[in-house]
Coordinates of C-alpha atoms in Angstrom, one line a residue:
M1 CA 0.0 0.0 0.0
N2 CA 2.3 2.7 -1.3
L3 CA -0.5 5.3 -1.6
L4 CA -3.6 6.0 0.4
V5 CA -6.5 7.9 -1.0
I6 CA -8.9 9.5 1.5
E7 CA -12.1 10.7 -0.2
L8 CA -15.1 12.4 1.5
A9 CA -17.8 10.2 0.0
Q10 CA -20.7 11.8 1.7
G11 CA -21.2 14.9 3.8
P12 CA -21.5 18.7 3.7
D13 CA -18.1 19.0 1.9
Q14 CA -18.5 15.9 -0.3
G15 CA -15.9 15.4 -3.0
L16 CA -12.8 16.5 -1.0
R17 CA -9.9 14.1 -1.6
A18 CA -6.3 13.7 -0.4
T19 CA -3.5 11.3 -1.3
L20 CA -0.9 10.2 1.2
R21 CA 2.5 8.7 0.5
D22 CA 4.4 6.5 2.9
G23 CA 5.7 8.5 5.9
Q24 CA 3.0 11.2 5.6
T25 CA 0.3 12.4 8.1
L26 CA -3.0 14.0 7.3
R27 CA -5.0 15.9 9.9
V28 CA -8.8 16.2 9.2
G29 CA -11.1 18.8 10.8
S30 CA -13.3 21.8 10.3
S31 CA -10.7 24.5 10.8
A32 CA -7.8 25.9 8.8
W33 CA -5.4 24.1 11.2
A34 CA -6.4 20.8 9.5
D35 CA -4.7 19.6 6.4
M36 CA -8.0 18.4 5.0
T37 CA -10.5 21.1 6.0
C38 CA -14.3 20.4 6.0
P39 CA -15.6 23.9 6.9
H40 CA -19.3 23.1 6.5
D41 CA -19.4 20.2 9.0
S42 CA -20.2 21.9 12.3
D43 CA -20.0 18.6 14.1
L44 CA -16.3 18.1 13.3
Q45 CA -13.8 19.4 15.8
D46 CA -11.2 21.9 14.6
V47 CA -8.7 19.1 14.1
H48 CA -10.8 15.9 14.6
F49 CA -8.5 13.0 13.6
S50 CA -5.3 12.2 11.9
I51 CA -4.2 9.4 9.5
T52 CA -0.6 8.4 9.2
T53 CA 1.0 6.1 6.7
Q54 CA 4.2 4.3 7.8
Q55 CA 5.9 1.2 6.4
Q56 CA 2.9 0.1 4.3
R57 CA 0.5 0.5 7.2
W58 CA -2.3 3.1 7.8
Q59 CA -3.1 4.3 11.3
V60 CA -6.0 6.6 12.4
Q61 CA -6.1 8.5 15.7
A62 CA -8.9 10.6 17.1
L63 CA -7.6 13.9 18.4
G64 CA -9.3 14.7 21.7
A65 CA -11.9 13.1 24.0
E66 CA -14.8 14.9 22.2
S67 CA -13.7 13.8 18.7
L68 CA -16.2 10.9 18.1
L69 CA -14.9 8.7 15.4
Y70 CA -16.4 5.5 13.8
L71 CA -14.5 2.9 11.8
N72 CA -16.9 0.8 9.7
G73 CA -19.7 1.8 12.2
R74 CA -17.7 1.0 15.4
P75 CA -16.6 3.7 17.8
I76 CA -12.8 3.9 18.1
Q77 CA -10.1 6.2 19.4
Q78 CA -7.3 4.7 17.3
G79 CA -6.8 1.8 15.0
E80 CA -5.3 0.3 11.8
L81 CA -7.0 1.0 8.5
Q82 CA -7.5 -1.3 5.5
H83 CA -8.4 -0.8 1.9
G84 CA -12.1 -0.1 1.5
D85 CA -12.6 1.0 5.1
E86 CA -15.0 3.8 6.0
L87 CA -14.5 6.4 8.6
T88 CA -17.3 8.6 10.0
A89 CA -16.7 11.8 11.9
G90 CA -19.4 14.4 12.5
N91 CA -21.6 14.3 9.5
S92 CA -18.8 13.4 7.1
H93 CA -18.1 9.9 5.8
F94 CA -14.6 9.1 4.4
Q95 CA -13.7 6.3 2.1
L96 CA -10.1 4.9 2.3
R97 CA -8.5 3.0 -0.6
D98 CA -5.4 1.9 -2.3
P99 CA -5.7 3.4 -5.8
S100 CA -4.0 0.4 -7.3
R101 CA -6.8 -1.9 -6.2
P102 CA -10.5 -2.1 -7.0
L103 CA -12.9 -1.2 -4.3
P104 CA -14.9 -4.1 -2.7
T105 CA -18.2 -4.5 -4.4
R106 CA -21.5 -5.3 -2.7
N107 CA -23.4 -8.4 -3.8
T108 CA -26.8 -7.1 -4.9
A109 CA -28.1 -10.3 -6.3
P110 CA -31.3 -11.5 -4.6
A111 CA -30.8 -14.2 -2.0
T112 CA -31.9 -17.7 -2.8
Q113 CA -34.2 -19.5 -0.4
E114 CA -31.2 -21.6 0.8
E115 CA -29.2 -18.4 1.4
T116 CA -32.1 -16.8 3.3
D117 CA -32.4 -19.9 5.5
D118 CA -28.6 -20.0 6.2
S119 CA -28.7 -16.3 7.1
A120 CA -31.5 -16.9 9.5
E121 CA -29.4 -19.6 11.2
E122 CA -26.5 -17.2 11.6
T123 CA -28.2 -14.4 13.5
P124 CA -25.5 -13.0 15.9
A125 CA -25.8 -13.6 19.6
A126 CA -26.1 -10.6 21.8
T127 CA -22.5 -10.9 22.9
D128 CA -21.5 -10.9 19.2
Y129 CA -23.4 -7.6 18.8
L130 CA -21.4 -6.1 21.7
A131 CA -18.2 -7.1 20.1
E132 CA -19.1 -5.8 16.7
L133 CA -20.2 -2.5 18.2
G134 CA -17.1 -2.1 20.3
I135 CA -19.2 -2.1 23.5
A136 CA -17.7 -3.7 26.7
P137 CA -20.1 -6.2 28.3
P138 CA -22.0 -5.1 31.4
A139 CA -20.6 -6.3 34.7
S140 CA -23.7 -8.6 35.2
A141 CA -26.9 -9.5 33.4
D142 CA -29.9 -11.8 34.0
D143 CA -29.0 -13.6 30.8
D144 CA -27.1 -13.0 27.6
S145 CA -30.2 -11.9 25.6
P146 CA -30.1 -8.4 23.9
A147 CA -32.9 -7.2 26.2
A148 CA -31.1 -8.3 29.4
L149 CA -27.8 -6.9 28.3
A150 CA -29.3 -3.6 27.3
T151 CA -31.1 -3.3 30.6
S152 CA -27.9 -4.0 32.5
L153 CA -26.0 -1.4 30.4
H154 CA -28.7 1.1 31.3
Q155 CA -28.4 0.2 35.0
E156 CA -24.7 0.9 34.8
G157 CA -25.3 4.4 33.5
R158 CA -24.5 3.4 29.9
S159 CA -27.8 4.1 28.3
P160 CA -26.4 5.3 24.9
E161 CA -24.6 2.0 24.5
A162 CA -27.8 0.2 25.4
I163 CA -29.5 2.1 22.6
R164 CA -26.9 0.9 20.0
L165 CA -27.3 -2.7 21.2
I166 CA -31.1 -2.5 20.9
A167 CA -30.9 -0.9 17.5
A168 CA -28.5 -3.6 16.3
A169 CA -30.6 -6.5 17.6
A170 CA -33.9 -5.0 16.3
G171 CA -32.6 -4.1 12.8
C172 CA -32.8 -0.7 11.1
S173 CA -36.5 -0.7 10.2
T174 CA -37.7 -1.5 13.8
A175 CA -35.1 0.9 15.2
V176 CA -36.4 3.7 13.1
Q177 CA -40.0 2.8 14.1
W178 CA -38.9 2.9 17.7
T179 CA -37.2 6.3 17.4
L180 CA -40.2 7.8 15.5
A181 CA -42.3 7.0 18.5
G182 CA -39.8 8.8 20.8
P183 CA -41.4 12.2 21.1
A184 CA -44.7 10.8 22.2
A185 CA -43.1 8.4 24.7
L186 CA -40.9 11.1 26.2
G187 CA -43.4 14.0 26.0
V188 CA -41.1 16.2 24.0
D189 CA -41.6 18.4 20.9
P190 CA -42.8 16.4 17.9
L191 CA -40.7 15.6 14.9
P192 CA -41.2 17.5 11.6
E193 CA -44.2 16.2 9.7
D194 CA -42.3 15.9 6.4
L195 CA -39.7 13.8 8.1
T196 CA -42.2 11.4 9.6
T197 CA -44.0 11.1 6.2
L198 CA -40.7 10.4 4.5
A199 CA -39.7 7.8 7.1
Q200 CA -43.1 6.1 6.9
A201 CA -42.8 5.9 3.1
W202 CA -39.4 4.1 3.6
L203 CA -40.8 1.8 6.2
D204 CA -43.7 0.9 3.8
D205 CA -41.4 0.4 0.9
P206 CA -37.6 0.4 1.6
A207 CA -36.7 1.0 -2.0
E208 CA -33.6 2.9 -3.2
E209 CA -35.7 5.9 -4.2
N210 CA -37.1 6.3 -0.7
R211 CA -33.7 5.7 0.9
R212 CA -32.1 8.4 -1.3
A213 CA -35.1 10.7 -0.4
A214 CA -33.8 10.6 3.2
E215 CA -30.4 11.8 2.0
V216 CA -32.0 14.7 0.1
W217 CA -34.1 15.7 3.2
M218 CA -31.1 15.4 5.5
N219 CA -28.9 17.6 3.3
S220 CA -31.6 20.2 3.2
H221 CA -32.0 20.2 6.9
P222 CA -28.9 21.7 8.5
T223 CA -30.1 21.5 12.1
D224 CA -28.3 18.9 14.2
D225 CA -31.4 17.3 15.8
A226 CA -33.2 14.0 16.2
A227 CA -35.0 14.3 12.8
R228 CA -31.8 14.7 10.9
W229 CA -30.3 11.6 12.6
I230 CA -33.4 9.5 11.8
A231 CA -33.0 10.5 8.2
Q232 CA -29.3 9.6 8.5
A233 CA -30.2 6.1 9.9
I234 CA -32.5 5.5 6.9
F235 CA -29.8 6.6 4.5
W236 CA -27.3 4.3 6.2
S237 CA -29.6 1.3 6.1
G238 CA -28.1 -0.1 2.9
G239 CA -27.3 0.8 -0.7
S240 CA -24.3 3.1 -1.3
I241 CA -23.5 6.2 0.8
A242 CA -21.4 7.7 -1.9
A243 CA -22.8 10.2 -4.4
A244 CA -24.1 8.7 -7.7
D245 CA -21.0 9.8 -9.6
L246 CA -18.6 8.2 -7.2
P247 CA -17.7 4.5 -6.7
E248 CA -20.2 2.6 -4.7
L249 CA -19.5 2.7 -1.0
A250 CA -21.7 0.3 1.1
P251 CA -22.2 1.3 4.7
S252 CA -21.0 -1.0 7.4
P253 CA -23.8 -3.2 8.8
W254 CA -23.9 -1.3 12.1
L255 CA -23.4 2.3 11.0
Y256 CA -27.1 3.0 11.3
T257 CA -27.0 2.2 15.0
A258 CA -24.8 5.3 15.6
A259 CA -27.5 7.5 14.0
I260 CA -30.2 5.9 16.1
Q261 CA -28.1 6.5 19.2
A262 CA -27.6 10.1 18.2
A263 CA -31.3 10.6 17.5
W264 CA -32.3 9.3 21.0
I265 CA -29.6 11.5 22.7
K266 CA -31.2 14.5 21.0
L267 CA -34.7 13.4 22.0
A268 CA -33.6 12.8 25.6
T269 CA -32.5 16.4 25.9
S270 CA -35.3 18.0 23.8
P271 CA -37.7 20.6 25.3
P272 CA -39.7 20.8 27.3
A273 CA -37.2 20.0 30.1
G274 CA -37.7 16.8 32.0
D275 CA -35.8 14.4 34.3
L276 CA -33.0 12.9 32.2
N277 CA -32.8 9.6 34.2
T278 CA -36.6 9.1 33.7
R279 CA -36.2 9.7 30.0
W280 CA -33.3 7.2 29.7
Q281 CA -35.4 4.6 31.5
T282 CA -38.3 5.2 29.1
I283 CA -36.1 4.9 26.1
V284 CA -34.5 1.6 27.1
D285 CA -37.9 0.2 28.3
T286 CA -39.6 1.0 25.0
G287 CA -36.5 -0.4 23.1
V288 CA -36.5 -3.6 25.0
A289 CA -40.2 -4.0 24.3
K290 CA -39.4 -3.8 20.6
L291 CA -37.2 -6.8 21.0
G292 CA -40.1 -8.9 22.1

């Protein structure tokens, strides 16, 4: 891997690109102090993360405790990168690739009945979800079901992690349904009607047209609120998260859970003011109920 191409595949500053040679470092952020500046992403820190190439290896490092960074949907502070990986920071999604190699392609062929049956047999255990999401197991739980583990995470004061686990176990459609019902459950201000209409259309028919409609809505809605993150979850549900004129970039399977988590955090702190602990309890209780 002599060269590394970092491309902003989706986000407010979509289309930015940088190329690193061995021994170079790239700092990414929203300010002029960064080497790759994304000035229109208000959720990026001034210098959010860095990527270093050294002896044919690529390393990423979040710069600061507030610099949330996701590698293929999993929260990280640092790690090694591979060809085809996807980094998410703020509202920006970066594709990493070796220009001498083709990008991994997504298999879009319909599954056969045999493949569908095999898939059903390979549903991850709850502990597998925790590992995939980068969540440390709770100290104790009644059993290893997603519901029990999520409840234990909440009891340990780790409600945002419980939300991601519930979203992963429920699947994107059910997680979006759960979040849409959030304002009524918490007694907070309602979501925009056009967002709920768009989301319901996707739930009724998760076609590519309806998924891309969420992207259009999200890009026209600059406010960092629960509605925007719900639209983000829908957009991250599948397909490609790159623009139509860029190589296809499939989201990681768990990327949508980060958006569901962010939406619930926004809802939990939405007006009118209320007891935050009570709201976390309601969120986890309603989520566990969705798991059956």
